[in-house]
XYZ file of C-alpha atoms in Angstrom:
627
model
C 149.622 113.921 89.245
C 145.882 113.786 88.348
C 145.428 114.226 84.091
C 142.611 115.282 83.683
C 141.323 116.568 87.063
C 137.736 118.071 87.769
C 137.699 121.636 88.310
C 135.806 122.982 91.316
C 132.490 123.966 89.781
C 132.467 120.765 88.113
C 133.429 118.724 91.307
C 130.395 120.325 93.105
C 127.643 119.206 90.153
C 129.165 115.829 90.030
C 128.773 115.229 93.954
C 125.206 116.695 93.824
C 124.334 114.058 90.793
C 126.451 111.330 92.780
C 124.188 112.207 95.977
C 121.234 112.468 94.282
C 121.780 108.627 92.367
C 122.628 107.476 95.798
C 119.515 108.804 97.757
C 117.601 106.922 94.547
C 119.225 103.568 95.284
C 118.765 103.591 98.875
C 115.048 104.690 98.958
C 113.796 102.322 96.252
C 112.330 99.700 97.627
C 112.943 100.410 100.901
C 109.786 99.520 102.453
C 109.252 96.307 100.465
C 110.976 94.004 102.757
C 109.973 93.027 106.311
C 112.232 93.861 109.071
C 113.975 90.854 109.926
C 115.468 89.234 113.504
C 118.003 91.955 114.106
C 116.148 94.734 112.831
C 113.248 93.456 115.597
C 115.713 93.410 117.999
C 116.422 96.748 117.847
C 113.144 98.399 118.095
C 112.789 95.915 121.433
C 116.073 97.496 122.922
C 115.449 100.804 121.480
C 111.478 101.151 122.727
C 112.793 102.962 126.210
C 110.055 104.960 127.435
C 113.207 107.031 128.513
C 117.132 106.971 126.900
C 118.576 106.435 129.998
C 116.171 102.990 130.011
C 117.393 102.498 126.725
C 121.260 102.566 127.762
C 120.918 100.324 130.569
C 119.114 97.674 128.723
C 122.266 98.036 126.074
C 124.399 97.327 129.181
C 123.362 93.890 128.927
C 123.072 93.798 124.836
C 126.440 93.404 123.071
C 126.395 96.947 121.719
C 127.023 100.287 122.485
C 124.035 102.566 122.851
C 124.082 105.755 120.771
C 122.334 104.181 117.314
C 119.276 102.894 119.696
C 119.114 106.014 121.349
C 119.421 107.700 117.852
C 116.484 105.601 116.453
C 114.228 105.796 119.289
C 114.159 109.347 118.838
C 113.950 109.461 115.110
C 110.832 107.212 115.758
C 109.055 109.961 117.530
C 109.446 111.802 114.818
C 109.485 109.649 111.314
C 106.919 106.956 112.907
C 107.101 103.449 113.092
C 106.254 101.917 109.581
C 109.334 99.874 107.742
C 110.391 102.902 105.768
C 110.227 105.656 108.075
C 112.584 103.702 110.568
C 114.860 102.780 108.109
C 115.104 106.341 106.602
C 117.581 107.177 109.744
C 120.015 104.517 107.867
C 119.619 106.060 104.431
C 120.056 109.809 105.464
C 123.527 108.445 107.519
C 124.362 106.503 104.457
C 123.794 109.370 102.183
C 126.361 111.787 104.547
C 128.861 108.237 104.225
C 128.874 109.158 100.293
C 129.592 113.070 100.802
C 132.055 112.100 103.251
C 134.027 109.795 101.436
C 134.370 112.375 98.765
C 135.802 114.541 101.056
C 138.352 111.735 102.446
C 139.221 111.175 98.658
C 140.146 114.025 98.220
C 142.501 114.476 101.301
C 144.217 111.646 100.316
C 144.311 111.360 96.851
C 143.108 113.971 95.397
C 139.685 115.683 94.058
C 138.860 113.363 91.129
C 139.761 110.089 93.206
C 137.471 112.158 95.802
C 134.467 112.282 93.110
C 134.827 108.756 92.048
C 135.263 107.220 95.562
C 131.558 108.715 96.198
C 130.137 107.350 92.821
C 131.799 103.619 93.592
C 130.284 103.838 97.448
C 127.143 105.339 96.077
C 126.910 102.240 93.788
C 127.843 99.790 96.276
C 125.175 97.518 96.667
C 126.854 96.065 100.270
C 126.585 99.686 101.136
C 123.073 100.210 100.069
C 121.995 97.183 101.687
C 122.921 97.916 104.906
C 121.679 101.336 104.662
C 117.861 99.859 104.084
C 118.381 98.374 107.442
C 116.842 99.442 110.724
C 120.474 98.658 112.182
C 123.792 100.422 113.222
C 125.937 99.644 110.356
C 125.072 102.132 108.170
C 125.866 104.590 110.820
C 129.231 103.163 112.182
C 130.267 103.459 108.107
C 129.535 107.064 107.823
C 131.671 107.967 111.640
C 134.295 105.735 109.911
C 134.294 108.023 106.709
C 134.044 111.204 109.007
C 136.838 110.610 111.469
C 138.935 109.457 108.945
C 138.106 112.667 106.720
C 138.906 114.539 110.349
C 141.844 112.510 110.874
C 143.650 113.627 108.073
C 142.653 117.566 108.166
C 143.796 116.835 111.542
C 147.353 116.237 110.308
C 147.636 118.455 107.886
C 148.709 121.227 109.141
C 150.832 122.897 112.257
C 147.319 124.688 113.695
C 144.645 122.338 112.857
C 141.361 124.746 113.499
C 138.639 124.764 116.231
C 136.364 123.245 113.980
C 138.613 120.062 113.264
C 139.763 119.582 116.508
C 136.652 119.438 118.471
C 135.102 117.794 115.027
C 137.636 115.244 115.258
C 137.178 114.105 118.774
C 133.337 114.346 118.634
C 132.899 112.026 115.371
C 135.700 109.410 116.770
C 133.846 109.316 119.948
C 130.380 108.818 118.741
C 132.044 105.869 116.002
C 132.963 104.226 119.239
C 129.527 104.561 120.632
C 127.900 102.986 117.472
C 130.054 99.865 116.872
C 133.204 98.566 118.378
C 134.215 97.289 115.101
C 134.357 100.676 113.977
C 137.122 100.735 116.325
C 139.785 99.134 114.277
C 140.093 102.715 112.105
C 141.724 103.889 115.057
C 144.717 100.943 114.894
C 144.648 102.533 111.371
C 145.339 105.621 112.451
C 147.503 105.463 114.975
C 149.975 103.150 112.840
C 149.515 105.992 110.028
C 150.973 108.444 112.783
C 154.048 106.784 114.103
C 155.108 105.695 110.356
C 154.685 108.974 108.295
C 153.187 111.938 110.484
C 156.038 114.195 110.855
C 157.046 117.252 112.554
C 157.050 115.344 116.188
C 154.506 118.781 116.780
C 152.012 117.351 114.576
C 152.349 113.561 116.213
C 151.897 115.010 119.216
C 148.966 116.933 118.656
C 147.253 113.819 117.103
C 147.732 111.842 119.828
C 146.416 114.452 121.991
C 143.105 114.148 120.368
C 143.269 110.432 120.247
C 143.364 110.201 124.047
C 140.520 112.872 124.436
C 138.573 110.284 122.446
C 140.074 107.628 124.635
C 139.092 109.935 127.981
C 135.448 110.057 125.872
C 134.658 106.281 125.620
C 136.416 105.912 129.280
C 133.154 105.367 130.829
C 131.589 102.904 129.232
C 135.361 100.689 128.789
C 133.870 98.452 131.582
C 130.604 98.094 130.020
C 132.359 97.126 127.163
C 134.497 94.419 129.240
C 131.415 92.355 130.431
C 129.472 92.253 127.176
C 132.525 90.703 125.813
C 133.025 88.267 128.639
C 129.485 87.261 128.404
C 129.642 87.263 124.336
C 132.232 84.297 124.509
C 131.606 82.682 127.538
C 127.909 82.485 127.477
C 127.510 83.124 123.591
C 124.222 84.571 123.314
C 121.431 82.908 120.952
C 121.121 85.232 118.162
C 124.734 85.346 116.949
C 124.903 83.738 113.636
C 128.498 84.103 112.276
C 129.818 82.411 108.799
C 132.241 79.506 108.697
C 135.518 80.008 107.470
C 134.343 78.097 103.807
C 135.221 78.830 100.166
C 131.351 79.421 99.989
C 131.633 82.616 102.692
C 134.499 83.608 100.805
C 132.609 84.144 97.997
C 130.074 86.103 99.699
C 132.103 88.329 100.892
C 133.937 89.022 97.435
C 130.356 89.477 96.190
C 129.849 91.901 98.763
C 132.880 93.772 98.629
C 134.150 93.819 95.099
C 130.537 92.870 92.857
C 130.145 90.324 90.453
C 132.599 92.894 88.425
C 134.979 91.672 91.192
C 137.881 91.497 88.543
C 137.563 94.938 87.460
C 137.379 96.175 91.266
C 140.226 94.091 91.839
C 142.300 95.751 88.633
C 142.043 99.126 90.077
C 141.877 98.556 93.577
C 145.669 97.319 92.436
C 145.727 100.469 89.970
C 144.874 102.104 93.378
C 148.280 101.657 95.232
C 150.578 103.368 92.703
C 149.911 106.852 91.575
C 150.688 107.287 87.824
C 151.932 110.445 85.943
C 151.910 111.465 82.230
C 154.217 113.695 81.447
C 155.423 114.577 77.963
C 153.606 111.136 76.325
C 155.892 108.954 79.095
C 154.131 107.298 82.097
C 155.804 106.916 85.094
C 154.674 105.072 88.214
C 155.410 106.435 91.634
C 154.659 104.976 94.887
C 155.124 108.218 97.175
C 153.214 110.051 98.968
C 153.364 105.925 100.872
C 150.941 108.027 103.721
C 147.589 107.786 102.265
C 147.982 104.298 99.962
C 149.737 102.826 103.163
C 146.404 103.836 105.801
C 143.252 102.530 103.150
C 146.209 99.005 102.324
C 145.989 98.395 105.715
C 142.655 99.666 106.908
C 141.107 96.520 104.244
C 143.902 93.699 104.438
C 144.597 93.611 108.263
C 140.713 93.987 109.130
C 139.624 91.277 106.918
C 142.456 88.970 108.108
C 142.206 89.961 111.657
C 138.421 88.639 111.019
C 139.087 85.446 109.021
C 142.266 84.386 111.771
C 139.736 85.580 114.623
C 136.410 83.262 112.996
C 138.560 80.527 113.578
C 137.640 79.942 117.432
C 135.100 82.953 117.968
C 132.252 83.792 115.943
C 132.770 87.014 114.220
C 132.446 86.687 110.631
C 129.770 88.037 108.960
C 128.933 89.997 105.611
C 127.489 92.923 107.256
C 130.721 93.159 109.533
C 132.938 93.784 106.405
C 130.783 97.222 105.676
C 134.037 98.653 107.633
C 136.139 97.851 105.244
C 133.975 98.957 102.053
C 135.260 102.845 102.402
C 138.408 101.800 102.036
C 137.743 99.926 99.136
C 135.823 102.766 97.522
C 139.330 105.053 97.960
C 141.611 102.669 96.671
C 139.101 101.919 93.457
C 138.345 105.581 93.198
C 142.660 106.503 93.516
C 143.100 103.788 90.459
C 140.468 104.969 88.213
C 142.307 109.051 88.929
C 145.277 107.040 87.765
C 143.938 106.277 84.509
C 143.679 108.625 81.256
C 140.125 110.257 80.532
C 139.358 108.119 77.822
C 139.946 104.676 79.431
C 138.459 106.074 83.058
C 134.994 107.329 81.220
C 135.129 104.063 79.847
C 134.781 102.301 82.476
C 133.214 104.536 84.806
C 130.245 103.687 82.367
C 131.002 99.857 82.149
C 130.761 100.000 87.010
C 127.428 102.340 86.449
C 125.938 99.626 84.140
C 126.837 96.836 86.474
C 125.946 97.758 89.405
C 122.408 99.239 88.271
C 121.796 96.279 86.407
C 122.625 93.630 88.854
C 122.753 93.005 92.546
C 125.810 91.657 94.089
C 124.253 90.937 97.695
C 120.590 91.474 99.585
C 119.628 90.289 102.984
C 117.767 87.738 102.514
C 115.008 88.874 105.088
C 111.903 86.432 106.153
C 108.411 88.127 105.004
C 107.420 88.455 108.718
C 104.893 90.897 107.655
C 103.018 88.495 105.218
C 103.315 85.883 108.199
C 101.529 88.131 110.623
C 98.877 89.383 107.835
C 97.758 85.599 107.408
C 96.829 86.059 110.931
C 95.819 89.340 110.833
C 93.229 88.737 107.962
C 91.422 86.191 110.187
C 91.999 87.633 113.493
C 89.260 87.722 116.260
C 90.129 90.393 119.059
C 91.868 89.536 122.250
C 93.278 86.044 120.544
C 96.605 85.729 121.851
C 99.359 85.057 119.094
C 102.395 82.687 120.026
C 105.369 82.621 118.497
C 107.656 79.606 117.922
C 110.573 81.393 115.600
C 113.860 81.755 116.790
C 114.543 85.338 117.187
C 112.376 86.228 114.530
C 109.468 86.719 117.006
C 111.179 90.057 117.672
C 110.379 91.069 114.243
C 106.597 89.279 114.421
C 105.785 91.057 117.522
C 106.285 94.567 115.505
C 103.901 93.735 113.461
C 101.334 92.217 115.257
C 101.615 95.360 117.099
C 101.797 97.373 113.847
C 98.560 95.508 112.450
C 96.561 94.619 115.236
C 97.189 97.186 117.801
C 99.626 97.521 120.992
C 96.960 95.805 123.469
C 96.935 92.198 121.649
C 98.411 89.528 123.500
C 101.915 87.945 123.094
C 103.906 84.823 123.732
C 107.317 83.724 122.580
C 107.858 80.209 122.938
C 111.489 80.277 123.087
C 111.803 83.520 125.813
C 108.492 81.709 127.882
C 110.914 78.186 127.882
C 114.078 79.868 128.789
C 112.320 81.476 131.858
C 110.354 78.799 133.114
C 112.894 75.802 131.949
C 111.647 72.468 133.371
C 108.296 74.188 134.208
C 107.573 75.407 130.388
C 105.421 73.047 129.401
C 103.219 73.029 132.766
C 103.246 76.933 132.361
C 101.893 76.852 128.821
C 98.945 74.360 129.720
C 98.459 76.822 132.376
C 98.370 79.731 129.825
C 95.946 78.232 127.038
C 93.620 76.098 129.246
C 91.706 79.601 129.846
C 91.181 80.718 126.206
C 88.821 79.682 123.216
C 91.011 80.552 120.826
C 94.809 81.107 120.215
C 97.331 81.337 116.696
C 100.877 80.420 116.491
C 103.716 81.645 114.236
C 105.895 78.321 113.339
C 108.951 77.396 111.333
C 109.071 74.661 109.007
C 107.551 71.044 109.437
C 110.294 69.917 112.115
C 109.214 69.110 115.696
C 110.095 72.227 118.117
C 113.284 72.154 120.104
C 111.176 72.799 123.270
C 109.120 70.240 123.423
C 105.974 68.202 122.524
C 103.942 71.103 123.338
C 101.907 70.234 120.874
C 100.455 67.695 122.798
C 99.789 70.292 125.218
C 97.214 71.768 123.640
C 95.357 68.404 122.772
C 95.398 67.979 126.138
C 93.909 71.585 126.489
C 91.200 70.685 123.940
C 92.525 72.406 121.380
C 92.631 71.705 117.749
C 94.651 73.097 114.673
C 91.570 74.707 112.700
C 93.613 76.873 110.193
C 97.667 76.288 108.818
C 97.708 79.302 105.963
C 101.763 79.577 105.734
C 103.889 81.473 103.746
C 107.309 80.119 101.692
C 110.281 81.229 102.546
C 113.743 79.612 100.989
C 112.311 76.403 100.423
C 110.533 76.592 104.616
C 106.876 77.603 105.236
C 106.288 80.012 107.742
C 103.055 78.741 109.452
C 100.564 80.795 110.935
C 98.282 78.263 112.704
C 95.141 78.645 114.522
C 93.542 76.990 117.558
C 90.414 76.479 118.619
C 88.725 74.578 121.059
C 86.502 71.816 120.416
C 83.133 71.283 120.569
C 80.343 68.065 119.461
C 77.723 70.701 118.807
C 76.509 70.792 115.067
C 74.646 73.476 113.911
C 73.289 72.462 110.204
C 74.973 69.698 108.174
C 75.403 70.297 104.060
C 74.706 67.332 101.890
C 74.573 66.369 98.092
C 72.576 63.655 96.913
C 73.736 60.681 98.847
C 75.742 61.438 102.052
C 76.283 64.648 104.593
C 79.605 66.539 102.917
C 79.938 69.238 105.714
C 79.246 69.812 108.867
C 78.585 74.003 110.198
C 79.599 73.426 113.856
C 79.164 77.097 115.059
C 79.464 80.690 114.448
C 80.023 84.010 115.618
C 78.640 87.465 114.111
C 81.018 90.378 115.112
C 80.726 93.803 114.116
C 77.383 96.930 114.086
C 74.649 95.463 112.055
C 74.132 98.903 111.108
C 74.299 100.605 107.448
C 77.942 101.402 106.119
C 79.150 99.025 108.920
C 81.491 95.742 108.202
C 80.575 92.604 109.615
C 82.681 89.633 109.935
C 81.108 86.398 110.117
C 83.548 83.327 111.458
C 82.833 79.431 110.907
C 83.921 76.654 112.621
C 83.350 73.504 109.847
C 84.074 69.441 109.675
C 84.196 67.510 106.574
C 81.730 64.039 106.807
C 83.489 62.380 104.542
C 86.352 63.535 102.050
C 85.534 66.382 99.976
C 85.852 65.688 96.359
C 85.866 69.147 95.162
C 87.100 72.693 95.977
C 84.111 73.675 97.464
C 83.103 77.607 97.931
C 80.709 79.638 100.708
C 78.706 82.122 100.214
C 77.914 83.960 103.540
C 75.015 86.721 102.719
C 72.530 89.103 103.766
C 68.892 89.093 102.210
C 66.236 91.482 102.839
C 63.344 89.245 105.211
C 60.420 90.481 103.749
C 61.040 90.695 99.924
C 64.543 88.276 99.483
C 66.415 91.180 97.773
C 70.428 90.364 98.237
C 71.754 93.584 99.892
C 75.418 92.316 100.807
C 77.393 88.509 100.083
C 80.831 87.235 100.416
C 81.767 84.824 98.111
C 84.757 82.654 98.407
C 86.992 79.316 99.125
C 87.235 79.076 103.007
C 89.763 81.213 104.408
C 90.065 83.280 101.304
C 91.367 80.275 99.689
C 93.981 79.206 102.019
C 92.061 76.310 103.036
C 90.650 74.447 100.182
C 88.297 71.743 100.972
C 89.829 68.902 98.913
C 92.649 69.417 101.803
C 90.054 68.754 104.424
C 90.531 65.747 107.025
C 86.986 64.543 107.696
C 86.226 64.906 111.506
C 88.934 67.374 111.911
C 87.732 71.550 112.590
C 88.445 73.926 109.765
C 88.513 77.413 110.451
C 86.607 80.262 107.988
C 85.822 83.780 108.140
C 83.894 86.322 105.954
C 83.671 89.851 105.957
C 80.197 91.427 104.371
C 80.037 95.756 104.076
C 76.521 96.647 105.094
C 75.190 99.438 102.078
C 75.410 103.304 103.113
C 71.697 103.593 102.083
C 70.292 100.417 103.974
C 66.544 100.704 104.597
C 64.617 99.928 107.925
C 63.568 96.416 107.932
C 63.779 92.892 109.045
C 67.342 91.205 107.174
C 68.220 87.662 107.721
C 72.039 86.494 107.581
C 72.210 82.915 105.514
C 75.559 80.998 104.365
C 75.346 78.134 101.710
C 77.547 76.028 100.273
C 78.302 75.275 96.485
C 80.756 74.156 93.642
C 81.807 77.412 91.176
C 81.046 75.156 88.353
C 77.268 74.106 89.471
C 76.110 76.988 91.420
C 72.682 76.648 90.756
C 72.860 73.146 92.984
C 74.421 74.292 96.025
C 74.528 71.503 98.449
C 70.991 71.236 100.608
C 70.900 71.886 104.390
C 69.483 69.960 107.106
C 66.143 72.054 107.092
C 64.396 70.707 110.187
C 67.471 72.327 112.197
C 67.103 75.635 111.171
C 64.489 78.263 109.662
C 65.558 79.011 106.196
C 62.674 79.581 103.629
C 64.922 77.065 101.419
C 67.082 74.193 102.197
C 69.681 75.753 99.769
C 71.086 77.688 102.783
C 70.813 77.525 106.112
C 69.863 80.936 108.257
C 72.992 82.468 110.767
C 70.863 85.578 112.081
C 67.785 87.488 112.092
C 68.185 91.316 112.583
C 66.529 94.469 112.045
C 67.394 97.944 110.850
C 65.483 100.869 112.959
C-alpha cells in the first residue's frame, strides 16, 4: 500500500520534469571529452560502406552487431563530430529513464515508478555510459524495455498484439546489442517457474521466450567462436579489473554513489513493502514476484561476475550498467515505502548529491588535444604514426576529423603484428622515402616493439619537435621527424658567439591578399641558449618598409622554448602570417629575426654576407610581388 501515491496528472508532469533533468545531465558536456580506445573502435567496425560489411567484420569482433549497425546509420545522419555520435547513446538513455518508470510501476507501483526514473536519471554510472559512443547505453534501455514487456506479458490471460510482438522484438534486439544483457532472461525465466501462475500464463511466456530464442538462432554460432577465441586467444584490448578491495570500491561508487549508505538503506527499505494503516505500520513481504526478480537480477549478476573474474577477464565498471535498473527499482520501491515527509526529505538530500558530486567518469585520454599538437604544425601529405596501444583507433578519428580522410596512417602496433619478425625492416622500408613524418607516443618508456627508434637514425631522421600533452601523470607525445641536412642558411649571433643556426625553410600557401601563409623553420642551437628566445617571421612592403603582416612568438607556439634546446640537434618551428584583404600591388619581401621579449630593440644580428636583407637585424626568406 503506497501513502501518499501520485495521481495520474501528477505522475505525467513529474516524468516530463524527470526526462527533461535527465536529457540536461546527459548532454552537458558531452562533447568535451575525446573519444577514447573503445569508442575508436567502434567507428573502425562500424565505418561499413555497407551493413552487411559491417556484420561480418562483427563476426570476428566479440560483439553482436545491431549497435554498430545502429550508429553507422545515425552517422549519416547526425555527422561525425564527438557529440553528434554520442547523441545516439543519450536519446537510448533518455527512453532507459521513461522505461524504467514504466517497469516501476508494473512492479511496484506508480510512485516507486516515478522515483525509479528520477534515481536512474541521476545516476551518474548511467549518465556516463550514455556520453559514450558505445553499446551500453543501449543494451540498458532493451534491458528496461523487455523487462517492462516481460511483466505486461504476464499479467494477464490475453496479453495484446502490441505486447506480444513488443515483447519478442525488444528481447531479441537486447540480445543483438550485448550478451550480457542476456542474463535478464535467467531473471526471467526463474521469475516464471517460481511465481507465474495459471500454467496458461507460464506457458504463454515461454512461448515468447523461445520465439526470441528462434530470433537470436542464427547468429548462436557466431556467438560460439567469438567466445572460443575471447578465452583462448584473449584479444589485446580487453582490460578487465582484478578482483581487489580497490575495484570493489569502484564499483560501489558506481552503483550506489558516494551516498552509498543511503542507497544501501533503501535499496534494503526496497525488499519489504510497508503499510500505514490506522497510525500502525506493518511490514509485508508479499507480492515475493516483483522484490524476488530486481533481488536476483543485482545479487546473482554481480556474483556471477566477481566468481567468473576469478580465471576469465570479465569485470569491469561499465559491465555492471546491467545491474543499475535494478538498483534504481529497488531504491525507488523503498523510498514508496516511506511516509511523504521523510521521502521528500530525502528525495531532496539524492538530488543534491548527485548534482553536486560525481561518483564515477571515464577517465578518457585527450586524443583530440594529442592530434591538434600535430595538427597545428602539420605540413600536407606527412604521414602520422601511431605508437598507442589501442588508442590509435581513437587518434586516427581525428586525424581524419582535423586533417582530412586522404592523410596518411600507420599504427605501430597493427604494422608489427602483421609483419612480426619483418617489422622493423618494413618500417625502414616505409620512412626511408619521406622528408618528414610525426608520431603519437606514450610515456618516456622504450616501445614494446622494438628499437625502432634507431630505425629512423638510420633513415636520417631526427626528432625536431616533442610538444606532448599530460595525461594521469604520462605525456602523450606528438613527435616530429625530419630529415637532416648540413646546409645553413643564415646563422643569428649576439655579441660574442653564433646563438642559432636557420638551416632551411619552406613558404606554403597563395601569396595573394586575404590569403594565409605558413612559413616552417628548421633551426640548431650553436651553443646553449641562455634565454627563451622569440621569432618574428614578417612581411614588409620592398619599396617603402611598411609592416603589412608578422607573427610573433616562442618557436612552436611556445612548445619548444629555446632554453630546452640541445645545441647541434634540429628544432622544428612554424608560423602562420594572414595576408591583408586590401593588399596593394607591389614588390613585398618575407624576413624572420630573432630577439629576447625583454630587449627587442637588439634582436640578435644575422650573418649579412649570406643573405640580402637591407639590415643585419633580420635575415630575408622571400621576395614576391603582388600584380
Amino acid at each position: 500500500m503506497e501513502l501518499p501515491t501520485f495521481n495520474k496528472n501528477h505522475s505525467r508532469l513529474l516524468l516530463i520534469g524527470i526526462l527533461l533533468l535527465a536529457a540536461a545531465l546527459r548532454i552537458h558536456d558531452l562533447g568535451t571529452r575525446s573519444l577514447w580506445e573503445d569508442e575508436g573502435w567502434t567507428l573502425v567496425l562500424s565505418k561499413g560502406p555497407t551493413i552487411p560489411a559491417i556484420v561480418q567484420r562483427m563476426a570476428f569482433d566479440q560483439h553482436p552487431p545491431l549497435y554498430f549497425v545502429a550508429i553507422h546509420l545515425w552517422r549519416e545522419v547526425a555527422g561525425s563530430t564527438e557529440f553528434g555520435l554520442r547523441m545516439l547513446s543519450v536519446l537510448t538513455g533518455i527512453i532507459a529513464v521513461a522505461g524504467i518508470y514504466q517497469l516501476g510501476k508494473s512492479m511496484f507501483g506508480t510512485t516507486a515508478g516515478i522515483l525509479a526514473a528520477l534515481f536512474l536519471a541521476l545516476s551518474d554510472h548511467h549518465i556516463d555510459l550514455s556520453q559514450d559512443v558505445r553499446h551500453y547505453a543501449q543494451m540498458a534501455t532493451f534491458i528496461v524495455l523487455s523487462c517492462w514487456f516481460y511483466f505486461r506479458l504476464i499479467k494477464t490471460d490475453a496479453p495484446s498484439r502490441g505486447t506480444r510482438i513488443g515483447y519478442v522484438l525488444l528481447s531479441t534486439a537486447l540480445l543483438y546489442s550485448h550478451y550480457l544483457g542476456g542474463f535478464v532472461f535467467v531473471c526471467q525465466i526463474l521469475h516464471l517457474c517460481l511465481f507465474v501462475r495459471p500454467f496458461h500464463r507460464l506457458r504463454w511466456a515461454i512461448f515468447h521466450l523461445i520465439a526470441v530464442g528462434i530470433a537470436f538462432a542464427p547468429w548462436l554460432p557466431v556467438m560460439y567462436r567469438q567466445n572460443q577465441v575471447r578465452w583462448v586467444t584473449p584479444l589485446y584490448y580487453l582490460n578487465a579489473l582484478p578482483n581487489t578491495y580497490a575495484t570493489y570500491l569502484m564499483v560501489r561508487d558506481a552503483l550506489f554513489g558516494k551516498q552509498y549508505a543511503i542507497t544501501l538503506f533503501l535499496l534494503t527499505l526496497g525488499l519489504v513493502w510497508i503499510c500505514y494503516q490506522q497510525g500502525l505500520t506493518k511490514l509485508k513481504f508479499h507480492p515475493l514476484g516483483p522484490t524476488f526478480f530486481a533481488v536476483f537480477w543485482l545479487v546473482a549478476y554481480t556474483g556471477i561476475t566477481v566468481y567468473m573474474n576469478q580465471e576469465r577477464q570479465f569485470l569491469t565498471v561499465r559491465n555492471f550498467l546491467v545491474v543499475t535498473p535494478a538498483i534504481a527499482l529497488l531504491v525507488g520501491h523503498g523510498l514508496a515505502n516511506l511516509q511523504s515527509n521523510l521521502r521528500l526529505f530525502l528525495v531532496g538530500v539524492f538530488i543534491v548529491m548527485s548534482l553536486t558530486t560525481i561518483d564515477t567518469r571515464q577517465l578518457k585520454p585527450p586524443w583530440r588535444e594529442v592530434t591538434h599538437n600535430i595538427t597545428e604544425f602539420h605540413n600536407p601529405g606527412e604521414p602520422v604514426l601511431m605508437d598507442i596501444w589501442v588508442g590509435d583507433f581513437s587518434v586516427r578519428y581525428y586525424v581524419e576529423q582535423q586533417m582530412g580522410q586522404n592523410t596518411p596512417w600507420l599504427s605501430i602496433r597493427e604494422t608489427a603484428d602483421q609483419y612480426n619478425t619483418q617489422f622493423l625492416p618494413y618500417l625502414l622500408t616505409y620512412v626511408r622515402d619521406l622528408d618528414a613524418f610525426w608520431l603519437v607516443y606514450w610515456g618516456d618508456e622504450p616501445s614494446k616493439y622494438g628499437d625502432y627508434f634507431g630505425i629512423f637514425e638510420q633513415a636520417g631522421f631526427q626528432r625536431t619537435a616533442a610538444p606532448y600533452v599530460v595525461h594521469e601523470g604520462a605525456k602523450l607525445y606528438s613527435y616530429r621527424y625530419d630529415r637532416l641536412t648540413d646546409d645553413v642558411f643564415t646563422t643569428y649571433h649576439d655579441d660574442t658567439q653564433a646563438v642559432f643556426a636557420l638551416r632551411k625553410f619552406a613558404v606554403q600557401g597563395d601569396l595573394n591578399p586575404g590569403e594565409t601563409i605558413t612559413a616552417t623553420l628548421w633551426w640548431t642551437a650553436e651553443v646553449q641558449p641562455p634565454l627563451d628566445y622569440s621569432v618574428s617571421v614578417f612581411v614588409l612592403n620592398t619599396a617603402t618598409g611598411q609592416l603589412v603582416a608578422q607573427h610573433d612568438g616562442p618557436p612552436l607556439d611556445g612548445k619548444a622554448q629555446t632554453s630546452t634546446w640541445t645545441p647541434g640537434h634540429f628544432q622544428y618551428d612554424q608560423h602562420q602570417l594572414a595576408l591583408p584583404d586590401d593588399l596593394p600591388p607591389g614588390s613585398y619581401t618575407l624576413g624572420v629575426k630573432v630577439y629576447y621579449y625583454a630587449a627587442q630593440n637588439s634582436p640578435l644580428q644575422t650573418d649579412c654576407s649570406k643573405q640580402s636583407a637591407a639590415s643585419c637585424d633580420w635575415a630575408t626568406l622571400q621576395q614576391f610581388t603582388i600584380n
